[in-house]
Amino acid sequence: MDVNRNNLDDKTELRARGNWNEIKGQAKQKWGNLTDNDLDYEEGKQDEWFGRMQEKTGETLSDIKSWFQRTF
């Protein structure tokens, strides 16, 4: 299910929220140029956050979302 329509399965999203510090560390390992500020997430600003991730990593939106789904 995808209640907030962000193309992430709700179970994946809830698990990610519960382990956010671990996720941030792994994302910074994968994409070495990311900072804590880049990974700051504000509720309701998913599009901005994903846009920032795309800009900093050079990855497509699909690739970023797939990484999060595979990792968590």
CSV table of C-alpha atoms in Angstrom, one decimal:
chain,number,residue,atom,x,y,z
A,1,MET,CA,0.0,0.0,0.0
A,2,ASP,CA,1.1,3.6,-0.6
A,3,VAL,CA,-1.1,5.8,1.5
A,4,ASN,CA,0.8,9.1,0.8
A,5,ARG,CA,1.4,8.3,-2.9
A,6,ASN,CA,5.1,8.7,-2.9
A,7,ASN,CA,5.8,5.5,-4.8
A,8,LEU,CA,7.3,3.8,-1.7
A,9,ASP,CA,5.6,0.8,-0.1
A,10,ASP,CA,4.3,1.9,3.3
A,11,LYS,CA,6.0,-0.9,5.1
A,12,THR,CA,9.3,0.1,3.6
A,13,GLU,CA,8.7,3.8,4.5
A,14,LEU,CA,7.8,3.0,8.1
A,15,ARG,CA,10.8,0.7,8.5
A,16,ALA,CA,13.0,3.5,7.1
A,17,ARG,CA,11.6,6.1,9.5
A,18,GLY,CA,12.4,3.8,12.4
A,19,ASN,CA,16.0,3.3,11.3
A,20,TRP,CA,16.7,6.7,9.9
A,21,ASN,CA,20.2,7.2,11.5
A,22,GLU,CA,21.3,3.8,10.1
A,23,ILE,CA,19.8,4.7,6.7
A,24,LYS,CA,21.6,8.1,6.6
A,25,GLY,CA,24.9,6.4,7.3
A,26,GLN,CA,24.5,3.8,4.6
A,27,ALA,CA,23.3,6.5,2.1
A,28,LYS,CA,26.4,8.5,2.9
A,29,GLN,CA,28.6,5.5,2.4
A,30,LYS,CA,27.0,4.8,-1.0
A,31,TRP,CA,27.0,8.4,-2.1
A,32,GLY,CA,30.0,9.9,-0.4
A,33,ASN,CA,29.2,13.5,-1.2
A,34,LEU,CA,26.0,13.5,0.8
A,35,THR,CA,25.9,15.4,4.1
A,36,ASP,CA,23.6,15.3,7.1
A,37,ASN,CA,21.9,18.4,5.7
A,38,ASP,CA,21.3,16.7,2.4
A,39,LEU,CA,19.6,13.9,4.2
A,40,ASP,CA,17.4,16.1,6.5
A,41,TYR,CA,13.8,15.1,5.7
A,42,GLU,CA,10.8,17.2,6.4
A,43,GLU,CA,7.3,15.7,6.4
A,44,GLY,CA,5.4,16.7,3.3
A,45,LYS,CA,8.4,17.7,1.3
A,46,GLN,CA,9.3,14.4,-0.3
A,47,ASP,CA,9.5,15.9,-3.8
A,48,GLU,CA,12.1,18.5,-2.7
A,49,TRP,CA,14.0,15.8,-0.8
A,50,PHE,CA,14.1,13.5,-3.7
A,51,GLY,CA,15.1,16.3,-6.0
A,52,ARG,CA,18.0,17.2,-3.7
A,53,MET,CA,19.1,13.6,-3.7
A,54,GLN,CA,19.0,13.4,-7.5
A,55,GLU,CA,21.0,16.6,-7.8
A,56,LYS,CA,23.7,15.5,-5.3
A,57,THR,CA,24.0,11.9,-6.4
A,58,GLY,CA,23.4,12.1,-10.2
A,59,GLU,CA,21.1,9.1,-9.9
A,60,THR,CA,17.6,8.9,-11.3
A,61,LEU,CA,14.6,9.1,-9.0
A,62,SER,CA,13.8,5.5,-9.8
A,63,ASP,CA,17.3,4.4,-8.9
A,64,ILE,CA,17.2,6.3,-5.6
A,65,LYS,CA,13.8,4.9,-4.6
A,66,SER,CA,14.9,1.4,-5.7
A,67,TRP,CA,18.0,1.6,-3.5
A,68,PHE,CA,16.0,2.6,-0.5
A,69,GLN,CA,13.5,-0.3,-1.1
A,70,ARG,CA,16.3,-2.8,-1.6
A,71,THR,CA,18.2,-1.6,1.4
A,72,PHE,CA,15.4,-1.4,3.8
